[in-house]
Amino acid sequence: MNTTPTRLLIHGASGRMGQALLRLAAEDSSLQVVAAVVRKPPIQRVIDGIPHFAASELAGAPAFDVAIDFSLPEGFDPILALCAERGVGLVSGTTGISDQQQAALTAAAARIPLVWATNFSLGVAVLAELVERAAAALPGWDCDIVESHHVHKKDAPSGTALTLGESALHGGAEPRYASLRAGDIIGEHFVQFTGLGERVELVHRATNRDIFARGALHAAKQLRQRAPGQYRVRDLLGNVIEA
Ligand code: NAD
């Protein structure tokens, strides 16, 4: 068991998720953020003792054990390439990545341990299982997934809605999607199964984005110990889910 702190590179550090990751990592003595990467050259090079780099300076980042990426699809390829080149783990929560980027992720998993997930919350991992079970138990019922997020969210339907849709498909349902963008909603996913004269409704509401950041930090600690491969949130948060 390695007792030295896990050295992290945070990619997308100035964003909503990046800021939550930096704040929570600072409270955890088993983690050390050694680099924060933002899209444009930073005005301040060192903030709270953490060196900041522009995306264009990624190659010059110091040694790290795991990168955590919550950026945008255009930032995804360079951070995946850097982790593959250095042989270190990657935790990515960036949504809206293309099929080509998914394929590159799968290829990189032959060399490094990684996890890409549309949602790092425990509640959504459980919701996905419930959706699959409901879909299997309610054949022929309509299945609708309605997701709501803040007005700044770029992709729609959300990555989480698509993940829940895959669970519904596995269970035999044919999901339809609807998206709402309003105010500062952190994330709500509502899955409705409708039969004749009755409805089953399953819902998850995120009220604080720290849940995603905590899940990603926990996954990073776990990933440091793992062999190359593509892991699911459930594989890495298993002891939290079962606790
Ligand atoms: P945001 O817009 O607040 O932040 C985006 C960050 O990415 C910024 O720091 C920006 O500088 C950086 N960035 C943009 N382009 C870049 C590039 N080319 N190279 C490097 N960095 C770049 O967004 P956010 O709300 O923090 O969300 C970030 C991502 O995480 C989105 O894809 C969002 O959908 C996703 N997300 C995932 C989860 C999850 O649990 N998986 C939860 C919340 C958000």
PDB file of N, CA, C and O in Angstrom, residues 8 101 110 116 156 170 197 236:
ATOM      1  N   LEU A   8      -1.746  14.845  -8.092  1.00  0.00           N
ATOM      2  CA  LEU A   8      -2.805  15.057  -9.090  1.00  0.00           C
ATOM      3  C   LEU A   8      -2.501  16.210 -10.023  1.00  0.00           C
ATOM      4  O   LEU A   8      -1.937  17.236  -9.604  1.00  0.00           O
ATOM      5  N   GLN A 101     -13.363   9.826 -29.861  1.00  0.00           N
ATOM      6  CA  GLN A 101     -12.686  10.034 -28.571  1.00  0.00           C
ATOM      7  C   GLN A 101     -12.925   8.843 -27.640  1.00  0.00           C
ATOM      8  O   GLN A 101     -12.033   8.433 -26.906  1.00  0.00           O
ATOM      9  N   ALA A 110      -5.400   0.018 -22.790  1.00  0.00           N
ATOM     10  CA  ALA A 110      -4.461  -1.111 -22.867  1.00  0.00           C
ATOM     11  C   ALA A 110      -3.155  -0.744 -22.162  1.00  0.00           C
ATOM     12  O   ALA A 110      -2.395  -1.623 -21.755  1.00  0.00           O
ATOM     13  N   TRP A 116     -13.728   6.873 -17.348  1.00  0.00           N
ATOM     14  CA  TRP A 116     -14.489   8.011 -17.901  1.00  0.00           C
ATOM     15  C   TRP A 116     -15.938   7.750 -17.521  1.00  0.00           C
ATOM     16  O   TRP A 116     -16.442   6.632 -17.743  1.00  0.00           O
ATOM     17  N   ALA A 156     -26.499  18.412 -24.800  1.00  0.00           N
ATOM     18  CA  ALA A 156     -27.858  17.950 -24.486  1.00  0.00           C
ATOM     19  C   ALA A 156     -28.222  16.835 -25.466  1.00  0.00           C
ATOM     20  O   ALA A 156     -27.919  16.955 -26.649  1.00  0.00           O
ATOM     21  N   HIS A 170     -30.620  -1.726 -21.939  1.00  0.00           N
ATOM     22  CA  HIS A 170     -30.211  -3.065 -21.461  1.00  0.00           C
ATOM     23  C   HIS A 170     -31.399  -3.811 -20.877  1.00  0.00           C
ATOM     24  O   HIS A 170     -31.501  -5.030 -20.984  1.00  0.00           O
ATOM     25  N   GLY A 197     -52.786   3.494 -17.389  1.00  0.00           N
ATOM     26  CA  GLY A 197     -53.412   3.776 -16.100  1.00  0.00           C
ATOM     27  C   GLY A 197     -52.460   3.843 -14.930  1.00  0.00           C
ATOM     28  O   GLY A 197     -52.906   3.942 -13.778  1.00  0.00           O
ATOM     29  N   LEU A 236     -14.726   1.414  -8.838  1.00  0.00           N
ATOM     30  CA  LEU A 236     -13.820   2.210  -8.003  1.00  0.00           C
ATOM     31  C   LEU A 236     -14.493   2.736  -6.751  1.00  0.00           C
ATOM     32  O   LEU A 236     -13.839   3.002  -5.749  1.00  0.00           O
TER      33      LEU A 236
END
